[in-house]
Amino acid sequence: MSTSKPMYLQIYEDLHTSIRNQSYVPGDLLPSEKAICEQYGTSRPTVAKAIKMLSDAKFVRRRAGFGTQVLAPDFSGLSAGLLIPEFPDTEIFTPIVDSIIENSPAYELQITHPYELNRSQDRKAMALAQAEQYIKKKVKGVFFAPLENISDPEAFNLRIVERFTEKGVQVVLLDRDIYPWPRQTSFDLICIGNIEAGFTMADHLLENGCTQLAFVSPRNPAMTVGHRIIGTREALVQKGFSARSLLSVEYDHKDPGKAAARLLNSNVDGIVCANDTTAAVILRSLLDLGAKIPDQIKVCGFDDVKYASLLSVPLTSYRQPCQVMGRLAVETMVNRIKHPERPPHHIAFHGTLIVRESSIPSA
């Protein structure tokens, strides 16, 4: 899956950022469509699409023969913020957020971005500061991806959502719940079925002749990784293997060769990695140790990030339906803001197995 941003969406986001940062204030005219075309080296219809998105979101007004004028913010409508502390470091969030931004005008939902904070800040401090920003802005809702890899994440994430609830801000969770499975919070959730995803990937390896599987993950993996391990074990059981036969390997990103050596010495012939980032590192380390992929060992990952097909051995992966997830997230948020009394919806999407040479030899 390519996560490169469409040009019209890049133009929209750049202009929206300039309006939000008051580079253009209410009453100002945006550059002409011709000037924007020249700036970005793109076509008139592409620029027109970006301007239409700004107009639909009521950031600007288009006046024939006059130009495109910036409007004063309208805080009376529906507005929602994006609280995704791991956004810069987790590639899968990029296409989901792009889809949320792209689909929000059709639902008359204004997406509010947090002000840039000090990136050297502790992630917990940054998340708390951004949450307070949104409360101060009086947004109606927040899309929130709970933090992982922090001390006591459950208590911290509950603190965030309870703060929003206290102020009447609706919350739609993205990618993961706050509680470990099978417990569930009382908030809407948009995600993929990670147990099913793990099952699908392991079943693919077993169907293609693997008999000894390993699951490789970094230290302190995300909750979603735990779900994928559950699915992997279930696939083993359904194929007549013991769930305990799954070799769990933790890798240190500073020394991935150690994990690769352990995998080779354990006679593993199929590896399910926590995500594509992990898979890319492990695949490279195995090749450096002389492993033959996929003939000796088959490797796969999750998320189908943009470089998965570009690795020295193209990677089999599990693609998330990010465009649909973003659209349903917007729809869910609007429904939640308008009908806060309704029961929560947990929407788990099916992904798609993308088979490449890392698990199947090329013809």
mmCIF file of N, CA and C in Angstrom, residues 128-241:
data_model
loop_
_atom_site.group_PDB
_atom_site.id
_atom_site.type_symbol
_atom_site.label_atom_id
_atom_site.label_comp_id
_atom_site.label_asym_id
_atom_site.label_seq_id
_atom_site.Cartn_x
_atom_site.Cartn_y
_atom_site.Cartn_z
ATOM 1 N N LEU A 128 -1.033 15.106 27.012
ATOM 2 C CA LEU A 128 -1.838 15.872 27.966
ATOM 3 C C LEU A 128 -1.995 17.321 27.511
ATOM 4 N N ALA A 129 -0.908 17.900 27.008
ATOM 5 C CA ALA A 129 -0.960 19.292 26.547
ATOM 6 C C ALA A 129 -1.900 19.434 25.352
ATOM 7 N N GLN A 130 -1.832 18.482 24.427
ATOM 8 C CA GLN A 130 -2.710 18.539 23.262
ATOM 9 C C GLN A 130 -4.167 18.334 23.662
ATOM 10 N N ALA A 131 -4.410 17.447 24.620
ATOM 11 C CA ALA A 131 -5.779 17.242 25.105
ATOM 12 C C ALA A 131 -6.345 18.541 25.672
ATOM 13 N N GLU A 132 -5.533 19.249 26.439
ATOM 14 C CA GLU A 132 -5.994 20.516 27.015
ATOM 15 C C GLU A 132 -6.223 21.576 25.933
ATOM 16 N N GLN A 133 -5.403 21.536 24.876
ATOM 17 C CA GLN A 133 -5.626 22.448 23.747
ATOM 18 C C GLN A 133 -7.028 22.257 23.184
ATOM 19 N N TYR A 134 -7.386 20.996 22.966
ATOM 20 C CA TYR A 134 -8.684 20.705 22.360
ATOM 21 C C TYR A 134 -9.835 21.105 23.279
ATOM 22 N N ILE A 135 -9.660 20.881 24.561
ATOM 23 C CA ILE A 135 -10.702 21.288 25.512
ATOM 24 C C ILE A 135 -10.865 22.809 25.491
ATOM 25 N N LYS A 136 -9.745 23.511 25.441
ATOM 26 C CA LYS A 136 -9.786 24.978 25.395
ATOM 27 C C LYS A 136 -10.450 25.471 24.112
ATOM 28 N N LYS A 137 -10.226 24.751 23.006
ATOM 29 C CA LYS A 137 -10.833 25.133 21.725
ATOM 30 C C LYS A 137 -12.311 24.769 21.644
ATOM 31 N N LYS A 138 -12.787 23.998 22.636
ATOM 32 C CA LYS A 138 -14.191 23.582 22.699
ATOM 33 C C LYS A 138 -14.599 22.730 21.498
ATOM 34 N N VAL A 139 -13.716 21.814 21.091
ATOM 35 C CA VAL A 139 -14.093 20.880 20.033
ATOM 36 C C VAL A 139 -15.192 19.965 20.552
ATOM 37 N N LYS A 140 -15.977 19.434 19.626
ATOM 38 C CA LYS A 140 -17.070 18.538 20.008
ATOM 39 C C LYS A 140 -16.594 17.105 20.224
ATOM 40 N N GLY A 141 -15.497 16.744 19.568
ATOM 41 C CA GLY A 141 -15.008 15.374 19.688
ATOM 42 C C GLY A 141 -13.523 15.293 19.406
ATOM 43 N N VAL A 142 -12.932 14.137 19.737
ATOM 44 C CA VAL A 142 -11.508 13.897 19.493
ATOM 45 C C VAL A 142 -11.317 12.464 19.007
ATOM 46 N N PHE A 143 -10.559 12.315 17.916
ATOM 47 C CA PHE A 143 -10.087 10.999 17.482
ATOM 48 C C PHE A 143 -8.815 10.713 18.280
ATOM 49 N N PHE A 144 -8.818 9.645 19.046
ATOM 50 C CA PHE A 144 -7.708 9.382 19.970
ATOM 51 C C PHE A 144 -7.136 7.990 19.746
ATOM 52 N N ALA A 145 -5.826 7.939 19.476
ATOM 53 C CA ALA A 145 -5.100 6.668 19.412
ATOM 54 C C ALA A 145 -4.351 6.508 20.727
ATOM 55 N N PRO A 146 -4.798 5.605 21.607
ATOM 56 C CA PRO A 146 -4.167 5.462 22.925
ATOM 57 C C PRO A 146 -2.664 5.220 22.833
ATOM 58 N N LEU A 147 -1.930 5.772 23.781
ATOM 59 C CA LEU A 147 -0.480 5.614 23.810
ATOM 60 C C LEU A 147 -0.088 4.190 24.176
ATOM 61 N N GLU A 148 1.003 3.744 23.600
ATOM 62 C CA GLU A 148 1.614 2.459 23.932
ATOM 63 C C GLU A 148 3.056 2.714 24.372
ATOM 64 N N ASN A 149 3.687 1.689 24.889
ATOM 65 C CA ASN A 149 5.106 1.746 25.266
ATOM 66 C C ASN A 149 5.399 2.862 26.265
ATOM 67 N N ILE A 150 4.491 3.026 27.224
ATOM 68 C CA ILE A 150 4.715 3.957 28.327
ATOM 69 C C ILE A 150 4.422 3.212 29.624
ATOM 70 N N SER A 151 4.822 3.782 30.737
ATOM 71 C CA SER A 151 4.518 3.149 32.013
ATOM 72 C C SER A 151 3.025 3.272 32.304
ATOM 73 N N ASP A 152 2.416 2.156 32.692
ATOM 74 C CA ASP A 152 0.993 2.103 33.052
ATOM 75 C C ASP A 152 0.113 2.779 31.997
ATOM 76 N N PRO A 153 0.129 2.270 30.754
ATOM 77 C CA PRO A 153 -0.634 2.923 29.684
ATOM 78 C C PRO A 153 -2.136 2.947 29.933
ATOM 79 N N GLU A 154 -2.655 1.892 30.565
ATOM 80 C CA GLU A 154 -4.100 1.842 30.804
ATOM 81 C C GLU A 154 -4.554 3.023 31.657
ATOM 82 N N ALA A 155 -3.871 3.254 32.770
ATOM 83 C CA ALA A 155 -4.248 4.352 33.664
ATOM 84 C C ALA A 155 -4.088 5.703 32.975
ATOM 85 N N PHE A 156 -3.001 5.863 32.210
ATOM 86 C CA PHE A 156 -2.767 7.148 31.556
ATOM 87 C C PHE A 156 -3.826 7.431 30.501
ATOM 88 N N ASN A 157 -4.122 6.440 29.644
ATOM 89 C CA ASN A 157 -5.104 6.651 28.582
ATOM 90 C C ASN A 157 -6.509 6.872 29.143
ATOM 91 N N LEU A 158 -6.828 6.176 30.236
ATOM 92 C CA LEU A 158 -8.117 6.415 30.889
ATOM 93 C C LEU A 158 -8.193 7.845 31.427
ATOM 94 N N ARG A 159 -7.076 8.329 31.921
ATOM 95 C CA ARG A 159 -7.029 9.713 32.416
ATOM 96 C C ARG A 159 -7.365 10.692 31.296
ATOM 97 N N ILE A 160 -6.843 10.428 30.101
ATOM 98 C CA ILE A 160 -7.107 11.297 28.952
ATOM 99 C C ILE A 160 -8.593 11.286 28.601
ATOM 100 N N VAL A 161 -9.162 10.077 28.410
ATOM 101 C CA VAL A 161 -10.558 10.014 27.958
ATOM 102 C C VAL A 161 -11.522 10.484 29.046
ATOM 103 N N GLU A 162 -11.174 10.252 30.302
ATOM 104 C CA GLU A 162 -12.035 10.739 31.389
ATOM 105 C C GLU A 162 -12.034 12.263 31.439
ATOM 106 N N ARG A 163 -10.905 12.860 31.113
ATOM 107 C CA ARG A 163 -10.822 14.320 31.058
ATOM 108 C C ARG A 163 -11.738 14.854 29.951
ATOM 109 N N PHE A 164 -11.714 14.191 28.790
ATOM 110 C CA PHE A 164 -12.607 14.598 27.705
ATOM 111 C C PHE A 164 -14.072 14.416 28.108
ATOM 112 N N THR A 165 -14.386 13.269 28.701
ATOM 113 C CA THR A 165 -15.766 12.989 29.099
ATOM 114 C C THR A 165 -16.276 14.026 30.092
ATOM 115 N N GLU A 166 -15.407 14.389 31.012
ATOM 116 C CA GLU A 166 -15.753 15.396 32.026
ATOM 117 C C GLU A 166 -16.150 16.721 31.387
ATOM 118 N N LYS A 167 -15.533 17.036 30.232
ATOM 119 C CA LYS A 167 -15.796 18.303 29.547
ATOM 120 C C LYS A 167 -16.817 18.157 28.416
ATOM 121 N N GLY A 168 -17.427 16.974 28.291
ATOM 122 C CA GLY A 168 -18.446 16.776 27.266
ATOM 123 C C GLY A 168 -17.903 16.585 25.871
ATOM 124 N N VAL A 169 -16.632 16.215 25.755
ATOM 125 C CA VAL A 169 -16.003 15.975 24.455
ATOM 126 C C VAL A 169 -16.140 14.492 24.111
ATOM 127 N N GLN A 170 -16.721 14.193 22.949
ATOM 128 C CA GLN A 170 -16.900 12.803 22.533
ATOM 129 C C GLN A 170 -15.570 12.226 22.037
ATOM 130 N N VAL A 171 -15.384 10.925 22.214
ATOM 131 C CA VAL A 171 -14.126 10.266 21.854
ATOM 132 C C VAL A 171 -14.398 9.089 20.923
ATOM 133 N N VAL A 172 -13.644 9.028 19.827
ATOM 134 C CA VAL A 172 -13.608 7.847 18.960
ATOM 135 C C VAL A 172 -12.174 7.334 18.976
ATOM 136 N N LEU A 173 -11.994 6.106 19.431
ATOM 137 C CA LEU A 173 -10.661 5.509 19.500
ATOM 138 C C LEU A 173 -10.242 4.993 18.127
ATOM 139 N N LEU A 174 -8.964 5.145 17.815
ATOM 140 C CA LEU A 174 -8.399 4.649 16.563
ATOM 141 C C LEU A 174 -7.370 3.565 16.843
ATOM 142 N N ASP A 175 -7.450 2.476 16.096
ATOM 143 C CA ASP A 175 -6.447 1.407 16.053
ATOM 144 C C ASP A 175 -6.501 0.443 17.227
ATOM 145 N N ARG A 176 -6.803 0.912 18.438
ATOM 146 C CA ARG A 176 -6.714 0.042 19.610
ATOM 147 C C ARG A 176 -7.615 0.544 20.729
ATOM 148 N N ASP A 177 -8.005 -0.392 21.583
ATOM 149 C CA ASP A 177 -8.768 -0.037 22.774
ATOM 150 C C ASP A 177 -7.790 0.344 23.882
ATOM 151 N N ILE A 178 -8.329 0.770 24.996
ATOM 152 C CA ILE A 178 -7.495 1.125 26.143
ATOM 153 C C ILE A 178 -7.223 -0.094 27.015
ATOM 154 N N TYR A 179 -8.262 -0.925 27.202
ATOM 155 C CA TYR A 179 -8.099 -2.136 28.003
ATOM 156 C C TYR A 179 -7.527 -3.263 27.151
ATOM 157 N N PRO A 180 -6.767 -4.175 27.756
ATOM 158 C CA PRO A 180 -6.343 -5.368 27.025
ATOM 159 C C PRO A 180 -7.538 -6.281 26.755
ATOM 160 N N TRP A 181 -7.488 -6.979 25.619
ATOM 161 C CA TRP A 181 -8.544 -7.913 25.240
ATOM 162 C C TRP A 181 -8.697 -8.987 26.317
ATOM 163 N N PRO A 182 -9.935 -9.424 26.643
ATOM 164 C CA PRO A 182 -11.205 -9.124 25.971
ATOM 165 C C PRO A 182 -11.992 -7.973 26.589
ATOM 166 N N ARG A 183 -11.441 -7.250 27.556
ATOM 167 C CA ARG A 183 -12.163 -6.105 28.123
ATOM 168 C C ARG A 183 -12.308 -5.006 27.073
ATOM 169 N N GLN A 184 -13.371 -4.220 27.197
ATOM 170 C CA GLN A 184 -13.623 -3.143 26.245
ATOM 171 C C GLN A 184 -14.081 -1.889 26.980
ATOM 172 N N THR A 185 -13.636 -0.753 26.485
ATOM 173 C CA THR A 185 -14.111 0.512 27.037
ATOM 174 C C THR A 185 -15.464 0.855 26.423
ATOM 175 N N SER A 186 -16.083 1.883 26.946
ATOM 176 C CA SER A 186 -17.403 2.296 26.458
ATOM 177 C C SER A 186 -17.289 3.421 25.438
ATOM 178 N N PHE A 187 -16.237 3.347 24.599
ATOM 179 C CA PHE A 187 -16.047 4.351 23.556
ATOM 180 C C PHE A 187 -16.094 3.681 22.188
ATOM 181 N N ASP A 188 -16.495 4.440 21.177
ATOM 182 C CA ASP A 188 -16.443 3.930 19.809
ATOM 183 C C ASP A 188 -14.996 3.599 19.452
ATOM 184 N N LEU A 189 -14.827 2.567 18.635
ATOM 185 C CA LEU A 189 -13.482 2.119 18.253
ATOM 186 C C LEU A 189 -13.468 1.740 16.781
ATOM 187 N N ILE A 190 -12.482 2.258 16.050
ATOM 188 C CA ILE A 190 -12.254 1.918 14.646
ATOM 189 C C ILE A 190 -10.899 1.228 14.560
ATOM 190 N N CYS A 191 -10.886 -0.013 14.063
ATOM 191 C CA CYS A 191 -9.625 -0.774 14.023
ATOM 192 C C CYS A 191 -9.762 -1.891 12.997
ATOM 193 N N ILE A 192 -8.721 -2.695 12.861
ATOM 194 C CA ILE A 192 -8.847 -3.948 12.127
ATOM 195 C C ILE A 192 -8.984 -5.070 13.144
ATOM 196 N N GLY A 193 -9.473 -6.218 12.690
ATOM 197 C CA GLY A 193 -9.539 -7.387 13.556
ATOM 198 C C GLY A 193 -8.155 -8.007 13.653
ATOM 199 N N ASN A 194 -7.397 -7.627 14.669
ATOM 200 C CA ASN A 194 -6.002 -8.058 14.745
ATOM 201 C C ASN A 194 -5.845 -9.545 15.035
ATOM 202 N N ILE A 195 -6.794 -10.138 15.750
ATOM 203 C CA ILE A 195 -6.727 -11.590 15.968
ATOM 204 C C ILE A 195 -6.912 -12.302 14.634
ATOM 205 N N GLU A 196 -7.898 -11.854 13.863
ATOM 206 C CA GLU A 196 -8.107 -12.432 12.537
ATOM 207 C C GLU A 196 -6.889 -12.198 11.645
ATOM 208 N N ALA A 197 -6.284 -11.018 11.738
ATOM 209 C CA ALA A 197 -5.113 -10.714 10.915
ATOM 210 C C ALA A 197 -3.971 -11.675 11.227
ATOM 211 N N GLY A 198 -3.717 -11.915 12.523
ATOM 212 C CA GLY A 198 -2.677 -12.865 12.904
ATOM 213 C C GLY A 198 -2.987 -14.263 12.416
ATOM 214 N N PHE A 199 -4.250 -14.659 12.524
ATOM 215 C CA PHE A 199 -4.669 -15.978 12.042
ATOM 216 C C PHE A 199 -4.435 -16.094 10.536
ATOM 217 N N THR A 200 -4.841 -15.072 9.795
ATOM 218 C CA THR A 200 -4.710 -15.094 8.334
ATOM 219 C C THR A 200 -3.261 -15.253 7.909
ATOM 220 N N MET A 201 -2.361 -14.515 8.552
ATOM 221 C CA MET A 201 -0.958 -14.564 8.165
ATOM 222 C C MET A 201 -0.336 -15.915 8.501
ATOM 223 N N ALA A 202 -0.615 -16.430 9.706
ATOM 224 C CA ALA A 202 -0.061 -17.728 10.092
ATOM 225 C C ALA A 202 -0.633 -18.841 9.229
ATOM 226 N N ASP A 203 -1.925 -18.773 8.940
ATOM 227 C CA ASP A 203 -2.559 -19.792 8.104
ATOM 228 C C ASP A 203 -1.932 -19.813 6.716
ATOM 229 N N HIS A 204 -1.604 -18.648 6.190
ATOM 230 C CA HIS A 204 -0.934 -18.566 4.887
ATOM 231 C C HIS A 204 0.402 -19.314 4.917
ATOM 232 N N LEU A 205 1.181 -19.110 5.969
ATOM 233 C CA LEU A 205 2.476 -19.787 6.075
ATOM 234 C C LEU A 205 2.306 -21.295 6.220
ATOM 235 N N LEU A 206 1.359 -21.712 7.036
ATOM 236 C CA LEU A 206 1.132 -23.146 7.251
ATOM 237 C C LEU A 206 0.622 -23.815 5.979
ATOM 238 N N GLU A 207 -0.240 -23.127 5.252
ATOM 239 C CA GLU A 207 -0.757 -23.677 3.994
ATOM 240 C C GLU A 207 0.349 -23.834 2.960
ATOM 241 N N ASN A 208 1.410 -23.064 3.106
ATOM 242 C CA ASN A 208 2.515 -23.128 2.147
ATOM 243 C C ASN A 208 3.709 -23.907 2.683
ATOM 244 N N GLY A 209 3.433 -24.852 3.585
ATOM 245 C CA GLY A 209 4.430 -25.842 3.972
ATOM 246 C C GLY A 209 5.196 -25.591 5.242
ATOM 247 N N CYS A 210 4.984 -24.474 5.911
ATOM 248 C CA CYS A 210 5.716 -24.218 7.154
ATOM 249 C C CYS A 210 5.197 -25.118 8.276
ATOM 250 N N THR A 211 6.114 -25.574 9.121
ATOM 251 C CA THR A 211 5.736 -26.437 10.253
ATOM 252 C C THR A 211 6.233 -25.900 11.593
ATOM 253 N N GLN A 212 7.147 -24.941 11.559
ATOM 254 C CA GLN A 212 7.655 -24.356 12.802
ATOM 255 C C GLN A 212 7.623 -22.836 12.676
ATOM 256 N N LEU A 213 6.663 -22.220 13.359
ATOM 257 C CA LEU A 213 6.491 -20.775 13.244
ATOM 258 C C LEU A 213 7.120 -20.034 14.415
ATOM 259 N N ALA A 214 7.522 -18.806 14.129
ATOM 260 C CA ALA A 214 7.995 -17.883 15.169
ATOM 261 C C ALA A 214 7.260 -16.568 15.008
ATOM 262 N N PHE A 215 7.068 -15.877 16.114
ATOM 263 C CA PHE A 215 6.501 -14.530 16.083
ATOM 264 C C PHE A 215 7.553 -13.585 16.648
ATOM 265 N N VAL A 216 7.925 -12.584 15.860
ATOM 266 C CA VAL A 216 8.984 -11.650 16.252
ATOM 267 C C VAL A 216 8.381 -10.276 16.523
ATOM 268 N N SER A 217 8.717 -9.715 17.666
ATOM 269 C CA SER A 217 8.207 -8.390 18.021
ATOM 270 C C SER A 217 9.272 -7.629 18.794
ATOM 271 N N PRO A 218 9.194 -6.306 18.785
ATOM 272 C CA PRO A 218 10.126 -5.509 19.590
ATOM 273 C C PRO A 218 9.761 -5.604 21.063
ATOM 274 N N ARG A 219 10.611 -5.053 21.903
ATOM 275 C CA ARG A 219 10.301 -5.023 23.327
ATOM 276 C C ARG A 219 9.083 -4.138 23.585
ATOM 277 N N ASN A 220 8.297 -4.507 24.593
ATOM 278 C CA ASN A 220 7.097 -3.746 24.961
ATOM 279 C C ASN A 220 6.210 -3.476 23.748
ATOM 280 N N PRO A 221 5.741 -4.538 23.082
ATOM 281 C CA PRO A 221 4.957 -4.335 21.861
ATOM 282 C C PRO A 221 3.594 -3.720 22.150
ATOM 283 N N ALA A 222 2.981 -3.167 21.108
ATOM 284 C CA ALA A 222 1.643 -2.590 21.230
ATOM 285 C C ALA A 222 0.626 -3.679 21.538
ATOM 286 N N MET A 223 -0.511 -3.267 22.096
ATOM 287 C CA MET A 223 -1.574 -4.206 22.425
ATOM 288 C C MET A 223 -2.045 -4.969 21.187
ATOM 289 N N THR A 224 -2.057 -4.298 20.042
ATOM 290 C CA THR A 224 -2.491 -4.950 18.811
ATOM 291 C C THR A 224 -1.601 -6.135 18.456
ATOM 292 N N VAL A 225 -0.332 -6.054 18.815
ATOM 293 C CA VAL A 225 0.595 -7.161 18.543
ATOM 294 C C VAL A 225 0.194 -8.388 19.351
ATOM 295 N N GLY A 226 -0.217 -8.186 20.593
ATOM 296 C CA GLY A 226 -0.689 -9.299 21.403
ATOM 297 C C GLY A 226 -1.869 -10.002 20.766
ATOM 298 N N HIS A 227 -2.762 -9.241 20.151
ATOM 299 C CA HIS A 227 -3.905 -9.836 19.458
ATOM 300 C C HIS A 227 -3.438 -10.669 18.266
ATOM 301 N N ARG A 228 -2.433 -10.194 17.550
ATOM 302 C CA ARG A 228 -1.919 -10.932 16.393
ATOM 303 C C ARG A 228 -1.265 -12.241 16.822
ATOM 304 N N ILE A 229 -0.645 -12.232 17.985
ATOM 305 C CA ILE A 229 -0.062 -13.473 18.518
ATOM 306 C C ILE A 229 -1.168 -14.472 18.844
ATOM 307 N N ILE A 230 -2.266 -13.999 19.427
ATOM 308 C CA ILE A 230 -3.400 -14.886 19.719
ATOM 309 C C ILE A 230 -3.902 -15.537 18.432
ATOM 310 N N GLY A 231 -4.049 -14.739 17.374
ATOM 311 C CA GLY A 231 -4.506 -15.275 16.094
ATOM 312 C C GLY A 231 -3.534 -16.267 15.495
ATOM 313 N N THR A 232 -2.236 -16.002 15.646
ATOM 314 C CA THR A 232 -1.213 -16.917 15.137
ATOM 315 C C THR A 232 -1.300 -18.263 15.838
ATOM 316 N N ARG A 233 -1.466 -18.247 17.144
ATOM 317 C CA ARG A 233 -1.585 -19.501 17.904
ATOM 318 C C ARG A 233 -2.850 -20.272 17.509
ATOM 319 N N GLU A 234 -3.932 -19.554 17.274
ATOM 320 C CA GLU A 234 -5.175 -20.221 16.882
ATOM 321 C C GLU A 234 -5.015 -20.922 15.535
ATOM 322 N N ALA A 235 -4.289 -20.304 14.607
ATOM 323 C CA ALA A 235 -4.046 -20.948 13.314
ATOM 324 C C ALA A 235 -3.262 -22.239 13.493
ATOM 325 N N LEU A 236 -2.274 -22.230 14.385
ATOM 326 C CA LEU A 236 -1.507 -23.449 14.663
ATOM 327 C C LEU A 236 -2.417 -24.549 15.196
ATOM 328 N N VAL A 237 -3.269 -24.205 16.143
ATOM 329 C CA VAL A 237 -4.169 -25.201 16.743
ATOM 330 C C VAL A 237 -5.096 -25.782 15.685
ATOM 331 N N GLN A 238 -5.644 -24.935 14.833
ATOM 332 C CA GLN A 238 -6.584 -25.423 13.821
ATOM 333 C C GLN A 238 -5.911 -26.279 12.757
ATOM 334 N N LYS A 239 -4.591 -26.175 12.654
ATOM 335 C CA LYS A 239 -3.859 -27.026 11.709
ATOM 336 C C LYS A 239 -3.253 -28.246 12.402
ATOM 337 N N GLY A 240 -3.598 -28.454 13.676
ATOM 338 C CA GLY A 240 -3.147 -29.649 14.385
ATOM 339 C C GLY A 240 -1.845 -29.502 15.141
ATOM 340 N N PHE A 241 -1.317 -28.288 15.230
ATOM 341 C CA PHE A 241 -0.088 -28.052 15.989
ATOM 342 C C PHE A 241 -0.443 -27.561 17.399
#
